[in-house]
CSV table of C-alpha atoms and ligand atoms in Angstrom, one decimal:
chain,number,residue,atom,x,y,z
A,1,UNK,CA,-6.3,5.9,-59.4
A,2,UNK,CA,-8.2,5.8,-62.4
A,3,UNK,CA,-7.1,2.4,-63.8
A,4,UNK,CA,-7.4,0.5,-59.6
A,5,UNK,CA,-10.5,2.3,-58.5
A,6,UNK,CA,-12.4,3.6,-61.7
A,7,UNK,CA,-12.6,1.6,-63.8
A,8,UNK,CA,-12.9,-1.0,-61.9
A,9,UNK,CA,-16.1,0.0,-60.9
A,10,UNK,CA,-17.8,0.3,-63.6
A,11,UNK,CA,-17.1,3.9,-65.1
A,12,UNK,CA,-17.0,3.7,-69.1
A,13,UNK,CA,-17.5,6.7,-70.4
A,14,UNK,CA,-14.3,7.1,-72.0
A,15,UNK,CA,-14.3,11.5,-71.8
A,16,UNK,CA,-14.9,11.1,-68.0
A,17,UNK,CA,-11.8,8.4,-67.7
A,18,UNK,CA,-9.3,10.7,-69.8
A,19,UNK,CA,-10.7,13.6,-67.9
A,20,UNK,CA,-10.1,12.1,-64.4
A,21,UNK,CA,-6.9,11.5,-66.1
A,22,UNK,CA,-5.9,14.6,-67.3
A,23,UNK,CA,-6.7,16.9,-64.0
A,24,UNK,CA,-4.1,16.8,-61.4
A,25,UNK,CA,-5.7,15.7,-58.0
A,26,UNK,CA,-2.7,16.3,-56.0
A,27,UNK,CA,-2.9,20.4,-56.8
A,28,UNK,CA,-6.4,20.6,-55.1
A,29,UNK,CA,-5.3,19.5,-51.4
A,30,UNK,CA,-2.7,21.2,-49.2
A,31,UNK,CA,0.8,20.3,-49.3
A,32,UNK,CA,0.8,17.7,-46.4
A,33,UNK,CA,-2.0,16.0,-48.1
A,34,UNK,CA,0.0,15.4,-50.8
A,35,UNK,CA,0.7,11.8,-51.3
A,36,UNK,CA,-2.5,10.8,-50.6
A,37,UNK,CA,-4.6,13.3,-53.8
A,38,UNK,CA,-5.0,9.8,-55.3
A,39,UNK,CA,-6.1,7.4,-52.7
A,40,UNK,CA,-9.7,5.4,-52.6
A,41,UNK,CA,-11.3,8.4,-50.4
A,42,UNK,CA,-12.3,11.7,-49.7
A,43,UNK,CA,-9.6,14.2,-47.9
A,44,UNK,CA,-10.0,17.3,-45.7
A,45,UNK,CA,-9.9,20.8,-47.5
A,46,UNK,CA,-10.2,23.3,-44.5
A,47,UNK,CA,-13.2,24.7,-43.2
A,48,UNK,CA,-14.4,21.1,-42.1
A,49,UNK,CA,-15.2,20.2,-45.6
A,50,UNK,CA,-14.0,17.6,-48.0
A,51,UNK,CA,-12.9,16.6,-51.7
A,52,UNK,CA,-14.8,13.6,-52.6
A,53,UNK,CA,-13.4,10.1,-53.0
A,54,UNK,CA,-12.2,9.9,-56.5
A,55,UNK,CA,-14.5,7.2,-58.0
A,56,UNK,CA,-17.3,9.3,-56.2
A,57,UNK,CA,-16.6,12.2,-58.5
A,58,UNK,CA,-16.4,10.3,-61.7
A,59,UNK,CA,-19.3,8.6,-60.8
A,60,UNK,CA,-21.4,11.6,-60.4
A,61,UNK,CA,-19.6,12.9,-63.3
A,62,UNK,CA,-20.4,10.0,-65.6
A,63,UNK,CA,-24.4,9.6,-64.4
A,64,UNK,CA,-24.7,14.0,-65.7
A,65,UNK,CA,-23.6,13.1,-68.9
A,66,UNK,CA,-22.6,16.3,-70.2
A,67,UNK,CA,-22.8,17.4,-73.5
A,68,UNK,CA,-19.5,19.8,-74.6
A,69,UNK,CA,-22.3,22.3,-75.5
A,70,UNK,CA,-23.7,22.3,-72.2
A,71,UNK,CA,-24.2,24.6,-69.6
A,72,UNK,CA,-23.7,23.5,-65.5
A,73,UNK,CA,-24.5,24.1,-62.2
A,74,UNK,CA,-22.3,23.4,-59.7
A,75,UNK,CA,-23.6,23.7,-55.9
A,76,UNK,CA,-20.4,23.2,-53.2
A,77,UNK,CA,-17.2,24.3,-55.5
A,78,UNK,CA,-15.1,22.9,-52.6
A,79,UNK,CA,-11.9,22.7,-53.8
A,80,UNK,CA,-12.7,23.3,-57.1
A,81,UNK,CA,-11.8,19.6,-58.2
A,82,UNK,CA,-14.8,18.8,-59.2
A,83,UNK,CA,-15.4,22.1,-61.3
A,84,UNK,CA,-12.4,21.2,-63.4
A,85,UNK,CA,-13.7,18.5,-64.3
A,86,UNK,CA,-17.1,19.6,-65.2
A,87,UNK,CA,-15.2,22.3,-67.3
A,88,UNK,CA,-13.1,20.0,-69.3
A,89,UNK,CA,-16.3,18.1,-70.3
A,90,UNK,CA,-18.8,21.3,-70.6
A,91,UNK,CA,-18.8,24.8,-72.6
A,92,UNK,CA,-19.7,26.2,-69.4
A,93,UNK,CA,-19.4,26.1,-65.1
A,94,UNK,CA,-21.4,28.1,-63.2
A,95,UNK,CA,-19.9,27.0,-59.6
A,96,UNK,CA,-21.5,28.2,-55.8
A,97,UNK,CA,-20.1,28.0,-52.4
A,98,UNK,CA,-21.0,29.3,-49.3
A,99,UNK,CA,-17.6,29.3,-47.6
A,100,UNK,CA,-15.7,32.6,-49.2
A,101,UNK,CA,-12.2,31.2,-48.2
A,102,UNK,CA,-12.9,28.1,-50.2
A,103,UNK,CA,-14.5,30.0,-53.6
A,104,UNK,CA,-11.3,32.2,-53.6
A,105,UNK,CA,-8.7,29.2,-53.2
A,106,UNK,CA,-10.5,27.4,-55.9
A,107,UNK,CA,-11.0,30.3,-58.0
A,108,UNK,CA,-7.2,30.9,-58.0
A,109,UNK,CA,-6.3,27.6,-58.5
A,110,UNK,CA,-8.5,26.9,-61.8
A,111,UNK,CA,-7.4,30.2,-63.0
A,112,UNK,CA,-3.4,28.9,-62.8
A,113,UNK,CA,-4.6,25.7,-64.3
A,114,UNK,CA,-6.0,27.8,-67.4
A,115,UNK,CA,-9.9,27.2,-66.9
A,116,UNK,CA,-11.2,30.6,-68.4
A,117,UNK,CA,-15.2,28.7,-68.8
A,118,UNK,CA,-15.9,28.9,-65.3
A,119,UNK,CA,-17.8,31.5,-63.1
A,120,UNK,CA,-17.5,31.4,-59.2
A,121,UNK,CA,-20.4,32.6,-56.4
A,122,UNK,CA,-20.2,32.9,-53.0
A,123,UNK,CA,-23.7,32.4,-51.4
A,124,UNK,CA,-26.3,29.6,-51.1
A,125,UNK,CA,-26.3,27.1,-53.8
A,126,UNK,CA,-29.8,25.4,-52.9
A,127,UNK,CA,-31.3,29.2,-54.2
A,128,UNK,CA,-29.5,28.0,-57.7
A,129,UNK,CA,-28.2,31.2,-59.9
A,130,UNK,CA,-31.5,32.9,-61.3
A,131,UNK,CA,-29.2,35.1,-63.7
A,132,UNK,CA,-27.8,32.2,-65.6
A,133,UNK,CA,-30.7,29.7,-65.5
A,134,UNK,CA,-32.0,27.6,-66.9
A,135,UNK,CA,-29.3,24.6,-66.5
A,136,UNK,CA,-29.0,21.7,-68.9
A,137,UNK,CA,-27.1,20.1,-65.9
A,138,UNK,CA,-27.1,20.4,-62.4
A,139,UNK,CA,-24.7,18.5,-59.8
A,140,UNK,CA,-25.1,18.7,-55.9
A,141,UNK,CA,-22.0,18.1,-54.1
A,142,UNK,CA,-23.8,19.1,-50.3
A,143,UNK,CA,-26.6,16.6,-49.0
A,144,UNK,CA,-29.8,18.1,-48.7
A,145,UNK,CA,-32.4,17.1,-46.8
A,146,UNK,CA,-35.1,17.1,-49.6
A,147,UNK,CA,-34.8,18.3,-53.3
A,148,UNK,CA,-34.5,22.7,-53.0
A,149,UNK,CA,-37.4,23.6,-55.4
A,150,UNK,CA,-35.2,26.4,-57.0
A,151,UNK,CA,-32.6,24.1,-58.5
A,152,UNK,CA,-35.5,22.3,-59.7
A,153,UNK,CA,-37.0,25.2,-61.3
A,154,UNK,CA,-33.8,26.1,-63.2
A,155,UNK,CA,-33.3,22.5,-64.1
A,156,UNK,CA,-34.0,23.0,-68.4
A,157,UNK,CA,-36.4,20.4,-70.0
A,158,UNK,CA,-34.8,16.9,-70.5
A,159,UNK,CA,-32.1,18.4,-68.1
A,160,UNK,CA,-30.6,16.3,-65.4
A,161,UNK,CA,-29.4,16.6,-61.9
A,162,UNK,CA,-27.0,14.1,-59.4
A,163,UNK,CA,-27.8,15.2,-56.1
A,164,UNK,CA,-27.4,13.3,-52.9
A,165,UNK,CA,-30.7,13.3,-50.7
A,166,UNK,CA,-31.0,12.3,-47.1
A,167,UNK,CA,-30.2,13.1,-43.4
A,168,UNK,CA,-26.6,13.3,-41.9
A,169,UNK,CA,-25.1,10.0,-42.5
A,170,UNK,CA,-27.7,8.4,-44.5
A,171,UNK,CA,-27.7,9.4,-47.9
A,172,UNK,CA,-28.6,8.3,-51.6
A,173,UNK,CA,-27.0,9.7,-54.6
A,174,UNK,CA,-29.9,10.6,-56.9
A,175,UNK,CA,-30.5,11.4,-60.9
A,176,UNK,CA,-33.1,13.2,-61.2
A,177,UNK,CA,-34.2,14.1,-65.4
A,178,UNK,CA,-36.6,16.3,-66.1
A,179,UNK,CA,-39.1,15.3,-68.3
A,180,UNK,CA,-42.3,16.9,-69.1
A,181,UNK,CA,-41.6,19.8,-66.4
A,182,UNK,CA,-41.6,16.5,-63.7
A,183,UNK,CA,-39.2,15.4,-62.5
A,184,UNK,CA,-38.2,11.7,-62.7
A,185,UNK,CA,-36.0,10.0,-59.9
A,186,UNK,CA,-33.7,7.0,-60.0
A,187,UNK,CA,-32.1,6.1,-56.9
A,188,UNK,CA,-28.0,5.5,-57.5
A,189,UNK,CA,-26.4,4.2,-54.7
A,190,UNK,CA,-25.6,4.9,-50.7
A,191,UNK,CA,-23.2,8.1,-50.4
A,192,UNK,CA,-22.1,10.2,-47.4
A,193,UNK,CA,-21.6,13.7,-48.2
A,194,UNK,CA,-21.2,16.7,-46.5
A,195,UNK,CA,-24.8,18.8,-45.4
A,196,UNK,CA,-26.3,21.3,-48.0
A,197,UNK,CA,-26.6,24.3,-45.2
A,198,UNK,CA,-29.3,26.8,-46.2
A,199,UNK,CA,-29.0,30.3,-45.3
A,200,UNK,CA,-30.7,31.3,-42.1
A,201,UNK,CA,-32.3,34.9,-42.5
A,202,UNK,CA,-32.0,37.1,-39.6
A,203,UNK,CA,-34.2,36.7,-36.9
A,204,UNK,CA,-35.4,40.1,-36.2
A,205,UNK,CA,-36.5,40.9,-32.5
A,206,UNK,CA,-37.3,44.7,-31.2
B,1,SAH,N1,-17.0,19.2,-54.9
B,1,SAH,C1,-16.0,19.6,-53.9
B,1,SAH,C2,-16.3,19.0,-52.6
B,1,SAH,C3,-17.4,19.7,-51.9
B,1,SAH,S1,-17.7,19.3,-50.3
B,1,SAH,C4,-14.6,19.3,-54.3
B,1,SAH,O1,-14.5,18.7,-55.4
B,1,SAH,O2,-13.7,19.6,-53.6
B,1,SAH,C5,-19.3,20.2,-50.2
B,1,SAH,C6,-19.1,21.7,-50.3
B,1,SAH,O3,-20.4,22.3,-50.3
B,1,SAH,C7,-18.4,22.3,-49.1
B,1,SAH,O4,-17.3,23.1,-49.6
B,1,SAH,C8,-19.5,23.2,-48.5
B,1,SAH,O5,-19.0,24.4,-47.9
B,1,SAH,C9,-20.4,23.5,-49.6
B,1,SAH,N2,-21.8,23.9,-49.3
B,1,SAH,C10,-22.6,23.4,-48.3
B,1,SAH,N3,-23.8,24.0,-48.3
B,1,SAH,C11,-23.8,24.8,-49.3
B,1,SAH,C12,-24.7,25.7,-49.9
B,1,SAH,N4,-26.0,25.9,-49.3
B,1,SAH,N5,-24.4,26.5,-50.9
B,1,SAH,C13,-23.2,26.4,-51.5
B,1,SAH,N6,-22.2,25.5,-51.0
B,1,SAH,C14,-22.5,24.8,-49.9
């Protein structure tokens, strides 16, 4: 996987390449999925979401360029794949997903695999996690339709954020760094990801 589709593309930094080697893909998708945790694409994880395609992830991974000192925020834990990652390369993982059934599974799983620098939330991500902010990094694993103002907010100066921006099925992957309390935009590349659902309050009729 990492030596056909990584770095092939383009991914050099070298603690992203041993990191993608070192976590084993295969233990974040069910059973059946099995012999395909290392293919060129994204997989089903329940709950009609998805684990990224595995360039996709080091991609992302690589453009956040974390610092071992650095504290992230993770919005759509997923399968937790990507939070092992980010917690091999970080001093800290502050992870949120909405689907409970998916934050326990992924809980439990980096907890076997000995990740003791993460901290799993069930709610919605695009309100960021006020308690813990701010963030010297921020990923977005969800498409939103525009950039949530609140992740933005806990974004720390010279911080950055990868966060894919558009409508369903037309998407850019994004960098945003924030520089002067602005925040400056650079357009990556085309990326279909998975939609960023807000929390509907209740509609309260008498
Ligand atoms: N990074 C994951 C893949 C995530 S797919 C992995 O490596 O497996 C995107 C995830 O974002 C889904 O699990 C979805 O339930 C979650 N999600 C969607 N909207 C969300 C929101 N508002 N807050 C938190 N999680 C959200």
């Amino acid at each position: 996987m990492v030596e056909n589709q990584i770095i092939p593309r383009g991914v050099k930094d070298q603690r992203v390449i041993t990191t993608m080697f070192n976590v084993p893909r295969h233990l974040f998708v069910e059973p059946t999925l099995r012999h395909q945790a290392y293919d060129d694409h994204p997989l089903p994880i329940g709950s009609e979401q998805t684990i990224s395609q595995p360039y996709i992830v080091a991609a992302m991974t690589e453009y956040l360029d974390i610092k071992k000192e650095n504290k992230v925020l993770e919005i759509g834990t997923g399968s937790g794949y990507q939070t092992a990652i980010l917690a091999e390369l970080a001093n800290m993982v502050y992870t949120i997903e909405r689907i409970d059934n998916l934050s326990r599974d992924a809980a439990q799983r980096l907890q076997q695999l000995g990740y003791r620098n993460v901290r799993f939330k069930v709610g919605d991500g695009s309100l960021g996690w006020k308690d813990f902010a701010p963030f010297d990094r921020i990923m977005v694993t969800a498409a939103a339709e525009e950039i949530p103002s609140l992740l933005s907010e806990q974004l720390m100066e010279n911080g950055r954020m990868v966060i894919p921006i558009g409508k369903p099925f037309s998407q850019k992957l994004y960098l945003l760094i924030k520089n002067r309390g602005r925040l400056k935009q650079r357009p990556l590349f085309d990326c279909i990801f998975v939609p960023l659902v807000r929390n509907k309050s209740l509609k309260l009729t008498d």
